[in-house]
Amino acid sequence: MTRDLPGDLWKKLTSTVGLVCVRHDGGTDVMAAEWSYFVNKRPLCAAVVLGPRAASRRFLESAGEFSVTLCAEDQAALADFAGSFSVTDVDKTGSDLVRLGAPEATATPWVTGGVLAVECRLRQAVPLPVHTLFIGEVVAAHLPERPPRPLVKHGAMHTLGEPVRRTGIVASAELRHGAGDVLRVAATGPAADGPGEWRVTLLDTDGTPTPLGSHPSTRYDDLLVDIPLPAGIERHRLPGHRVLVERAGAQPGRTRISGTGR
Protein backbone atom coordinates (compact mmCIF):
# COMPACT_ATOMS: atom_id res chain seq x y z
CA MET A 1 0.00 0.00 0.00
CA THR A 2 1.18 3.52 -0.75
CA ARG A 3 -0.19 7.00 -0.22
CA ASP A 4 1.93 8.26 -3.10
CA LEU A 5 -0.64 7.62 -5.82
CA PRO A 6 0.83 6.77 -9.24
CA GLY A 7 -0.11 9.26 -11.94
CA ASP A 8 -1.44 6.54 -14.23
CA LEU A 9 -3.62 4.82 -11.65
CA TRP A 10 -6.73 5.69 -13.67
CA LYS A 11 -5.49 3.43 -16.46
CA LYS A 12 -6.40 0.41 -14.35
CA LEU A 13 -10.04 1.04 -15.28
CA THR A 14 -11.47 -1.10 -18.07
CA SER A 15 -14.10 0.47 -20.34
CA THR A 16 -15.29 0.62 -23.93
CA VAL A 17 -13.97 3.52 -25.99
CA GLY A 18 -16.65 5.88 -27.25
CA LEU A 19 -16.73 8.23 -30.24
CA VAL A 20 -18.72 11.34 -29.41
CA CYS A 21 -20.29 13.50 -32.11
CA VAL A 22 -21.37 17.08 -31.43
CA ARG A 23 -22.76 19.65 -33.86
CA HIS A 24 -21.23 23.11 -34.19
CA ASP A 25 -21.48 26.00 -36.63
CA GLY A 26 -18.87 24.54 -38.93
CA GLY A 27 -20.32 21.03 -39.02
CA THR A 28 -19.76 18.03 -36.77
CA ASP A 29 -16.95 17.30 -34.34
CA VAL A 30 -15.87 13.73 -33.58
CA MET A 31 -13.83 13.03 -30.48
CA ALA A 32 -12.81 9.99 -28.46
CA ALA A 33 -14.06 9.49 -24.90
CA GLU A 34 -12.47 6.52 -23.18
CA TRP A 35 -14.85 7.03 -20.26
CA SER A 36 -18.27 6.30 -21.77
CA TYR A 37 -20.99 4.65 -19.72
CA PHE A 38 -24.64 3.87 -19.35
CA VAL A 39 -25.70 5.40 -16.03
CA ASN A 40 -29.43 4.66 -15.88
CA LYS A 41 -31.73 1.98 -17.30
CA ARG A 42 -35.20 3.54 -17.35
CA PRO A 43 -34.99 5.98 -18.94
CA LEU A 44 -31.80 4.81 -20.57
CA CYS A 45 -29.11 7.42 -20.05
CA ALA A 46 -25.57 7.55 -21.40
CA ALA A 47 -22.72 9.59 -19.99
CA VAL A 48 -19.42 10.75 -21.43
CA VAL A 49 -16.57 12.40 -19.58
CA LEU A 50 -14.78 15.23 -21.41
CA GLY A 51 -11.55 16.89 -20.40
CA PRO A 52 -11.02 20.62 -19.83
CA ARG A 53 -9.26 21.10 -23.17
CA ALA A 54 -12.06 19.51 -25.22
CA ALA A 55 -13.59 22.15 -27.47
CA SER A 56 -16.64 19.92 -27.76
CA ARG A 57 -17.65 20.79 -24.20
CA ARG A 58 -19.05 24.18 -25.18
CA PHE A 59 -20.51 22.80 -28.43
CA LEU A 60 -22.32 20.06 -26.51
CA GLU A 61 -23.80 22.45 -23.97
CA SER A 62 -24.93 24.79 -26.75
CA ALA A 63 -26.45 22.04 -28.91
CA GLY A 64 -28.13 20.28 -25.99
CA GLU A 65 -27.56 16.90 -27.60
CA PHE A 66 -24.84 14.48 -28.68
CA SER A 67 -24.30 11.00 -30.03
CA VAL A 68 -21.90 8.36 -28.80
CA THR A 69 -20.71 5.25 -30.60
CA LEU A 70 -19.22 2.39 -28.59
CA CYS A 71 -16.25 1.41 -30.72
CA ALA A 72 -15.71 -1.95 -32.36
CA GLU A 73 -12.25 -3.48 -32.14
CA ASP A 74 -11.41 -2.53 -35.74
CA GLN A 75 -11.90 1.15 -34.88
CA ALA A 76 -8.77 1.40 -32.71
CA ALA A 77 -6.93 3.57 -35.24
CA LEU A 78 -9.94 5.87 -35.58
CA ALA A 79 -10.29 6.21 -31.81
CA ASP A 80 -6.61 7.10 -31.52
CA PHE A 81 -6.92 9.69 -34.31
CA ALA A 82 -10.10 11.25 -32.89
CA GLY A 83 -8.48 11.55 -29.47
CA SER A 84 -5.24 13.05 -30.77
CA PHE A 85 -6.59 16.22 -32.39
CA SER A 86 -9.07 18.94 -31.54
CA VAL A 87 -11.72 20.35 -33.83
CA THR A 88 -9.68 23.55 -33.63
CA ASP A 89 -6.81 21.66 -35.31
CA VAL A 90 -8.62 19.97 -38.17
CA ASP A 91 -12.00 18.72 -39.39
CA LYS A 92 -11.70 15.07 -38.36
CA THR A 93 -14.83 14.05 -40.27
CA GLY A 94 -12.81 14.33 -43.49
CA SER A 95 -11.01 11.07 -42.70
CA ASP A 96 -11.99 8.04 -44.76
CA LEU A 97 -12.40 6.15 -41.47
CA VAL A 98 -15.21 8.45 -40.33
CA ARG A 99 -18.54 7.40 -41.80
CA LEU A 100 -21.47 9.32 -40.34
CA GLY A 101 -25.00 7.96 -40.08
CA ALA A 102 -28.13 10.04 -40.46
CA PRO A 103 -29.85 10.81 -37.13
CA GLU A 104 -33.45 9.79 -36.49
CA ALA A 105 -34.48 11.59 -33.29
CA THR A 106 -31.97 14.46 -33.06
CA ALA A 107 -29.97 16.59 -35.46
CA THR A 108 -26.64 15.00 -34.49
CA PRO A 109 -25.06 12.39 -36.78
CA TRP A 110 -23.33 9.33 -35.38
CA VAL A 111 -20.25 7.30 -36.31
CA THR A 112 -21.14 4.02 -38.00
CA GLY A 113 -19.32 0.72 -37.61
CA GLY A 114 -19.43 0.44 -33.82
CA VAL A 115 -20.98 -2.00 -31.40
CA LEU A 116 -23.80 0.47 -30.74
CA ALA A 117 -24.54 4.12 -31.43
CA VAL A 118 -27.05 6.18 -29.47
CA GLU A 119 -28.50 9.63 -29.96
CA CYS A 120 -28.87 11.54 -26.71
CA ARG A 121 -30.52 14.69 -25.48
CA LEU A 122 -28.48 16.41 -22.80
CA ARG A 123 -30.11 16.19 -19.39
CA GLN A 124 -27.32 17.20 -17.01
CA ALA A 125 -23.75 18.45 -16.97
CA VAL A 126 -21.90 17.49 -13.79
CA PRO A 127 -18.69 19.39 -13.01
CA LEU A 128 -15.99 17.05 -11.72
CA PRO A 129 -12.70 18.16 -10.12
CA VAL A 130 -11.15 18.61 -13.59
CA HIS A 131 -13.37 16.93 -16.19
CA THR A 132 -17.08 17.32 -16.87
CA LEU A 133 -19.60 14.49 -16.97
CA PHE A 134 -22.36 14.95 -19.56
CA ILE A 135 -25.48 12.82 -19.07
CA GLY A 136 -27.89 12.38 -21.95
CA GLU A 137 -31.18 10.53 -22.26
CA VAL A 138 -31.05 8.03 -25.11
CA VAL A 139 -33.76 8.84 -27.66
CA ALA A 140 -32.61 6.61 -30.55
CA ALA A 141 -30.28 3.63 -30.94
CA HIS A 142 -28.49 2.20 -33.96
CA LEU A 143 -27.43 -1.46 -33.91
CA PRO A 144 -25.48 -3.22 -36.67
CA GLU A 145 -26.90 -6.35 -38.27
CA ARG A 146 -23.95 -8.37 -37.02
CA PRO A 147 -22.65 -7.20 -33.64
CA PRO A 148 -18.87 -6.69 -33.72
CA ARG A 149 -16.53 -7.19 -30.79
CA PRO A 150 -15.91 -4.08 -28.65
CA LEU A 151 -12.75 -2.06 -28.38
CA VAL A 152 -11.60 -2.22 -24.76
CA LYS A 153 -9.51 0.44 -23.05
CA HIS A 154 -7.31 -0.85 -20.23
CA GLY A 155 -4.12 1.18 -20.27
CA ALA A 156 -3.69 0.60 -23.98
CA MET A 157 -6.48 -0.52 -26.30
CA HIS A 158 -7.30 -4.22 -26.40
CA THR A 159 -9.57 -6.66 -28.16
CA LEU A 160 -12.07 -8.48 -26.00
CA GLY A 161 -11.01 -11.88 -24.67
CA GLU A 162 -13.02 -15.04 -24.28
CA PRO A 163 -16.03 -14.99 -21.94
CA VAL A 164 -15.38 -16.00 -18.36
CA ARG A 165 -17.08 -19.32 -17.72
CA ARG A 166 -18.49 -19.64 -14.24
CA THR A 167 -17.83 -23.04 -12.72
CA GLY A 168 -18.22 -22.66 -8.97
CA ILE A 169 -20.80 -21.55 -6.42
CA VAL A 170 -20.15 -18.50 -4.23
CA ALA A 171 -22.14 -18.51 -1.00
CA SER A 172 -22.67 -16.58 2.21
CA ALA A 173 -24.62 -17.48 5.34
CA GLU A 174 -25.87 -15.38 8.22
CA LEU A 175 -27.58 -16.32 11.45
CA ARG A 176 -30.59 -14.02 11.77
CA HIS A 177 -32.17 -13.55 15.16
CA GLY A 178 -35.79 -12.91 15.93
CA ALA A 179 -38.80 -15.14 16.39
CA GLY A 180 -36.69 -18.26 16.26
CA ASP A 181 -33.22 -18.32 14.79
CA VAL A 182 -32.99 -18.84 11.05
CA LEU A 183 -30.03 -19.29 8.77
CA ARG A 184 -30.16 -17.00 5.74
CA VAL A 185 -28.20 -18.45 2.83
CA ALA A 186 -27.37 -16.60 -0.39
CA ALA A 187 -25.56 -18.12 -3.37
CA THR A 188 -24.78 -17.57 -7.02
CA GLY A 189 -23.43 -20.01 -9.54
CA PRO A 190 -23.65 -21.30 -13.11
CA ALA A 191 -26.92 -22.53 -14.54
CA ALA A 192 -27.85 -26.00 -13.41
CA ASP A 193 -27.40 -29.06 -15.61
CA GLY A 194 -30.83 -30.41 -14.82
CA PRO A 195 -33.19 -29.49 -11.95
CA GLY A 196 -32.48 -26.05 -10.57
CA GLU A 197 -32.59 -26.91 -6.87
CA TRP A 198 -29.85 -25.85 -4.52
CA ARG A 199 -28.81 -28.30 -1.79
CA VAL A 200 -27.77 -26.74 1.52
CA THR A 201 -25.85 -28.63 4.21
CA LEU A 202 -24.59 -27.54 7.62
CA LEU A 203 -21.12 -28.88 8.47
CA ASP A 204 -19.99 -28.98 12.10
CA THR A 205 -16.41 -28.42 13.20
CA ASP A 206 -15.59 -32.07 12.42
CA GLY A 207 -17.25 -31.92 9.00
CA THR A 208 -20.27 -33.95 10.06
CA PRO A 209 -23.15 -32.97 7.74
CA THR A 210 -26.67 -31.93 8.68
CA PRO A 211 -28.84 -31.61 5.54
CA LEU A 212 -30.82 -28.37 5.38
CA GLY A 213 -32.91 -29.34 2.37
CA SER A 214 -33.16 -28.53 -1.32
CA HIS A 215 -34.42 -25.10 -2.33
CA PRO A 216 -35.61 -23.58 -5.62
CA SER A 217 -33.90 -20.68 -7.34
CA THR A 218 -35.02 -17.15 -6.59
CA ARG A 219 -34.62 -14.02 -8.71
CA TYR A 220 -32.04 -14.18 -11.53
CA ASP A 221 -31.62 -17.92 -10.91
CA ASP A 222 -29.78 -17.23 -7.64
CA LEU A 223 -30.51 -18.54 -4.15
CA LEU A 224 -31.76 -16.51 -1.20
CA VAL A 225 -33.49 -18.58 1.46
CA ASP A 226 -34.21 -18.48 5.20
CA ILE A 227 -33.84 -21.90 6.82
CA PRO A 228 -34.95 -22.56 10.42
CA LEU A 229 -32.20 -24.07 12.50
CA PRO A 230 -32.86 -27.81 12.92
CA ALA A 231 -33.80 -29.13 16.33
CA GLY A 232 -30.75 -30.00 18.36
CA ILE A 233 -28.52 -27.39 16.68
CA GLU A 234 -27.53 -24.97 19.43
CA ARG A 235 -26.75 -21.43 18.37
CA HIS A 236 -23.75 -21.05 20.67
CA ARG A 237 -22.11 -23.99 18.91
CA LEU A 238 -22.36 -22.46 15.43
CA PRO A 239 -19.02 -20.59 15.46
CA GLY A 240 -16.69 -22.87 13.55
CA HIS A 241 -19.53 -24.47 11.58
CA ARG A 242 -19.70 -23.96 7.85
CA VAL A 243 -22.41 -24.11 5.21
CA LEU A 244 -22.05 -26.14 2.03
CA VAL A 245 -24.13 -25.18 -1.03
CA GLU A 246 -24.35 -27.54 -4.00
CA ARG A 247 -26.02 -27.55 -7.39
CA ALA A 248 -25.88 -29.85 -10.40
CA GLY A 249 -23.03 -29.00 -12.79
CA ALA A 250 -21.22 -26.62 -10.42
CA GLN A 251 -18.35 -26.81 -7.98
CA PRO A 252 -19.75 -26.63 -4.41
CA GLY A 253 -19.45 -23.42 -2.41
CA ARG A 254 -18.58 -23.17 1.28
CA THR A 255 -18.96 -20.31 3.71
CA ARG A 256 -18.60 -19.52 7.37
CA ILE A 257 -21.65 -18.30 9.28
CA SER A 258 -21.73 -14.63 10.21
CA GLY A 259 -23.87 -13.24 13.02
CA THR A 260 -23.05 -16.05 15.43
CA GLY A 261 -21.51 -13.63 17.93
CA ARG A 262 -24.73 -11.65 18.51
JSON list of N, CA and C in Angstrom, two decimals, residues 162-171 187-193 198 217 219-223 247-252:
[
{"chain": "A", "resi": 162, "resn": "GLU", "atom": "N", "xyz": [-11.96, -14.05, -24.35]},
{"chain": "A", "resi": 162, "resn": "GLU", "atom": "CA", "xyz": [-13.02, -15.04, -24.28]},
{"chain": "A", "resi": 162, "resn": "GLU", "atom": "C", "xyz": [-13.89, -14.80, -23.05]},
{"chain": "A", "resi": 163, "resn": "PRO", "atom": "N", "xyz": [-15.17, -15.16, -23.12]},
{"chain": "A", "resi": 163, "resn": "PRO", "atom": "CA", "xyz": [-16.03, -14.99, -21.94]},
{"chain": "A", "resi": 163, "resn": "PRO", "atom": "C", "xyz": [-15.54, -15.82, -20.76]},
{"chain": "A", "resi": 164, "resn": "VAL", "atom": "N", "xyz": [-15.72, -15.27, -19.57]},
{"chain": "A", "resi": 164, "resn": "VAL", "atom": "CA", "xyz": [-15.38, -16.00, -18.36]},
{"chain": "A", "resi": 164, "resn": "VAL", "atom": "C", "xyz": [-16.48, -17.02, -18.08]},
{"chain": "A", "resi": 165, "resn": "ARG", "atom": "N", "xyz": [-16.10, -18.26, -17.98]},
{"chain": "A", "resi": 165, "resn": "ARG", "atom": "CA", "xyz": [-17.08, -19.32, -17.72]},
{"chain": "A", "resi": 165, "resn": "ARG", "atom": "C", "xyz": [-17.14, -19.58, -16.23]},
{"chain": "A", "resi": 166, "resn": "ARG", "atom": "N", "xyz": [-18.33, -19.37, -15.66]},
{"chain": "A", "resi": 166, "resn": "ARG", "atom": "CA", "xyz": [-18.49, -19.64, -14.24]},
{"chain": "A", "resi": 166, "resn": "ARG", "atom": "C", "xyz": [-18.57, -21.14, -14.01]},
{"chain": "A", "resi": 167, "resn": "THR", "atom": "N", "xyz": [-17.83, -21.61, -13.02]},
{"chain": "A", "resi": 167, "resn": "THR", "atom": "CA", "xyz": [-17.83, -23.04, -12.72]},
{"chain": "A", "resi": 167, "resn": "THR", "atom": "C", "xyz": [-18.22, -23.32, -11.27]},
{"chain": "A", "resi": 168, "resn": "GLY", "atom": "N", "xyz": [-18.01, -22.38, -10.38]},
{"chain": "A", "resi": 168, "resn": "GLY", "atom": "CA", "xyz": [-18.22, -22.66, -8.97]},
{"chain": "A", "resi": 168, "resn": "GLY", "atom": "C", "xyz": [-19.29, -21.79, -8.34]},
{"chain": "A", "resi": 169, "resn": "ILE", "atom": "N", "xyz": [-19.80, -22.26, -7.20]},
{"chain": "A", "resi": 169, "resn": "ILE", "atom": "CA", "xyz": [-20.80, -21.55, -6.42]},
{"chain": "A", "resi": 169, "resn": "ILE", "atom": "C", "xyz": [-20.10, -20.64, -5.42]},
{"chain": "A", "resi": 170, "resn": "VAL", "atom": "N", "xyz": [-20.61, -19.42, -5.27]},
{"chain": "A", "resi": 170, "resn": "VAL", "atom": "CA", "xyz": [-20.15, -18.50, -4.23]},
{"chain": "A", "resi": 170, "resn": "VAL", "atom": "C", "xyz": [-21.32, -18.30, -3.27]},
{"chain": "A", "resi": 171, "resn": "ALA", "atom": "N", "xyz": [-21.06, -18.52, -1.98]},
{"chain": "A", "resi": 171, "resn": "ALA", "atom": "CA", "xyz": [-22.14, -18.51, -1.00]},
{"chain": "A", "resi": 171, "resn": "ALA", "atom": "C", "xyz": [-21.78, -17.68, 0.22]},
{"chain": "A", "resi": 187, "resn": "ALA", "atom": "N", "xyz": [-26.55, -17.48, -2.51]},
{"chain": "A", "resi": 187, "resn": "ALA", "atom": "CA", "xyz": [-25.56, -18.12, -3.37]},
{"chain": "A", "resi": 187, "resn": "ALA", "atom": "C", "xyz": [-25.81, -17.76, -4.82]},
{"chain": "A", "resi": 188, "resn": "THR", "atom": "N", "xyz": [-24.73, -17.70, -5.57]},
{"chain": "A", "resi": 188, "resn": "THR", "atom": "CA", "xyz": [-24.78, -17.57, -7.02]},
{"chain": "A", "resi": 188, "resn": "THR", "atom": "C", "xyz": [-23.92, -18.67, -7.62]},
{"chain": "A", "resi": 189, "resn": "GLY", "atom": "N", "xyz": [-24.21, -18.98, -8.88]},
{"chain": "A", "resi": 189, "resn": "GLY", "atom": "CA", "xyz": [-23.43, -20.01, -9.54]},
{"chain": "A", "resi": 189, "resn": "GLY", "atom": "C", "xyz": [-23.92, -20.21, -10.95]},
{"chain": "A", "resi": 190, "resn": "PRO", "atom": "N", "xyz": [-23.24, -21.06, -11.72]},
{"chain": "A", "resi": 190, "resn": "PRO", "atom": "CA", "xyz": [-23.65, -21.30, -13.11]},
{"chain": "A", "resi": 190, "resn": "PRO", "atom": "C", "xyz": [-25.00, -22.00, -13.18]},
{"chain": "A", "resi": 191, "resn": "ALA", "atom": "N", "xyz": [-25.62, -21.89, -14.34]},
{"chain": "A", "resi": 191, "resn": "ALA", "atom": "CA", "xyz": [-26.92, -22.53, -14.54]},
{"chain": "A", "resi": 191, "resn": "ALA", "atom": "C", "xyz": [-26.80, -24.03, -14.30]},
{"chain": "A", "resi": 192, "resn": "ALA", "atom": "N", "xyz": [-27.86, -24.58, -13.76]},
{"chain": "A", "resi": 192, "resn": "ALA", "atom": "CA", "xyz": [-27.85, -26.00, -13.41]},
{"chain": "A", "resi": 192, "resn": "ALA", "atom": "C", "xyz": [-27.96, -26.88, -14.63]},
{"chain": "A", "resi": 193, "resn": "ASP", "atom": "N", "xyz": [-27.25, -28.02, -14.58]},
{"chain": "A", "resi": 193, "resn": "ASP", "atom": "CA", "xyz": [-27.40, -29.06, -15.61]},
{"chain": "A", "resi": 193, "resn": "ASP", "atom": "C", "xyz": [-28.49, -30.02, -15.16]},
{"chain": "A", "resi": 198, "resn": "TRP", "atom": "N", "xyz": [-31.10, -26.03, -5.24]},
{"chain": "A", "resi": 198, "resn": "TRP", "atom": "CA", "xyz": [-29.85, -25.85, -4.52]},
{"chain": "A", "resi": 198, "resn": "TRP", "atom": "C", "xyz": [-29.91, -26.70, -3.25]},
{"chain": "A", "resi": 217, "resn": "SER", "atom": "N", "xyz": [-34.55, -21.95, -7.03]},
{"chain": "A", "resi": 217, "resn": "SER", "atom": "CA", "xyz": [-33.90, -20.68, -7.34]},
{"chain": "A", "resi": 217, "resn": "SER", "atom": "C", "xyz": [-34.85, -19.52, -7.07]},
{"chain": "A", "resi": 219, "resn": "ARG", "atom": "N", "xyz": [-34.78, -14.95, -7.61]},
{"chain": "A", "resi": 219, "resn": "ARG", "atom": "CA", "xyz": [-34.62, -14.02, -8.71]},
{"chain": "A", "resi": 219, "resn": "ARG", "atom": "C", "xyz": [-33.26, -14.18, -9.38]},
{"chain": "A", "resi": 220, "resn": "TYR", "atom": "N", "xyz": [-33.25, -14.07, -10.70]},
{"chain": "A", "resi": 220, "resn": "TYR", "atom": "CA", "xyz": [-32.04, -14.18, -11.53]},
{"chain": "A", "resi": 220, "resn": "TYR", "atom": "C", "xyz": [-31.36, -15.54, -11.40]},
{"chain": "A", "resi": 221, "resn": "ASP", "atom": "N", "xyz": [-32.14, -16.57, -11.02]},
{"chain": "A", "resi": 221, "resn": "ASP", "atom": "CA", "xyz": [-31.62, -17.92, -10.91]},
{"chain": "A", "resi": 221, "resn": "ASP", "atom": "C", "xyz": [-30.57, -18.04, -9.80]},
{"chain": "A", "resi": 222, "resn": "ASP", "atom": "N", "xyz": [-30.65, -17.16, -8.80]},
{"chain": "A", "resi": 222, "resn": "ASP", "atom": "CA", "xyz": [-29.78, -17.23, -7.64]},
{"chain": "A", "resi": 222, "resn": "ASP", "atom": "C", "xyz": [-30.52, -17.93, -6.49]},
{"chain": "A", "resi": 223, "resn": "LEU", "atom": "N", "xyz": [-29.88, -17.96, -5.34]},
{"chain": "A", "resi": 223, "resn": "LEU", "atom": "CA", "xyz": [-30.51, -18.54, -4.15]},
{"chain": "A", "resi": 223, "resn": "LEU", "atom": "C", "xyz": [-30.50, -17.51, -3.03]},
{"chain": "A", "resi": 247, "resn": "ARG", "atom": "N", "xyz": [-25.06, -27.61, -6.29]},
{"chain": "A", "resi": 247, "resn": "ARG", "atom": "CA", "xyz": [-26.02, -27.55, -7.39]},
{"chain": "A", "resi": 247, "resn": "ARG", "atom": "C", "xyz": [-25.45, -28.38, -8.54]},
{"chain": "A", "resi": 248, "resn": "ALA", "atom": "N", "xyz": [-26.33, -28.99, -9.31]},
{"chain": "A", "resi": 248, "resn": "ALA", "atom": "CA", "xyz": [-25.88, -29.85, -10.40]},
{"chain": "A", "resi": 248, "resn": "ALA", "atom": "C", "xyz": [-25.03, -29.05, -11.39]},
{"chain": "A", "resi": 249, "resn": "GLY", "atom": "N", "xyz": [-23.88, -29.60, -11.77]},
{"chain": "A", "resi": 249, "resn": "GLY", "atom": "CA", "xyz": [-23.03, -29.00, -12.79]},
{"chain": "A", "resi": 249, "resn": "GLY", "atom": "C", "xyz": [-22.13, -27.90, -12.30]},
{"chain": "A", "resi": 250, "resn": "ALA", "atom": "N", "xyz": [-22.05, -27.69, -10.96]},
{"chain": "A", "resi": 250, "resn": "ALA", "atom": "CA", "xyz": [-21.22, -26.62, -10.42]},
{"chain": "A", "resi": 250, "resn": "ALA", "atom": "C", "xyz": [-20.34, -27.14, -9.30]},
{"chain": "A", "resi": 251, "resn": "GLN", "atom": "N", "xyz": [-19.20, -26.49, -9.11]},
{"chain": "A", "resi": 251, "resn": "GLN", "atom": "CA", "xyz": [-18.35, -26.81, -7.98]},
{"chain": "A", "resi": 251, "resn": "GLN", "atom": "C", "xyz": [-19.01, -26.28, -6.72]},
{"chain": "A", "resi": 252, "resn": "PRO", "atom": "N", "xyz": [-19.06, -27.07, -5.63]},
{"chain": "A", "resi": 252, "resn": "PRO", "atom": "CA", "xyz": [-19.75, -26.63, -4.41]},
{"chain": "A", "resi": 252, "resn": "PRO", "atom": "C", "xyz": [-19.11, -25.36, -3.82]}
]
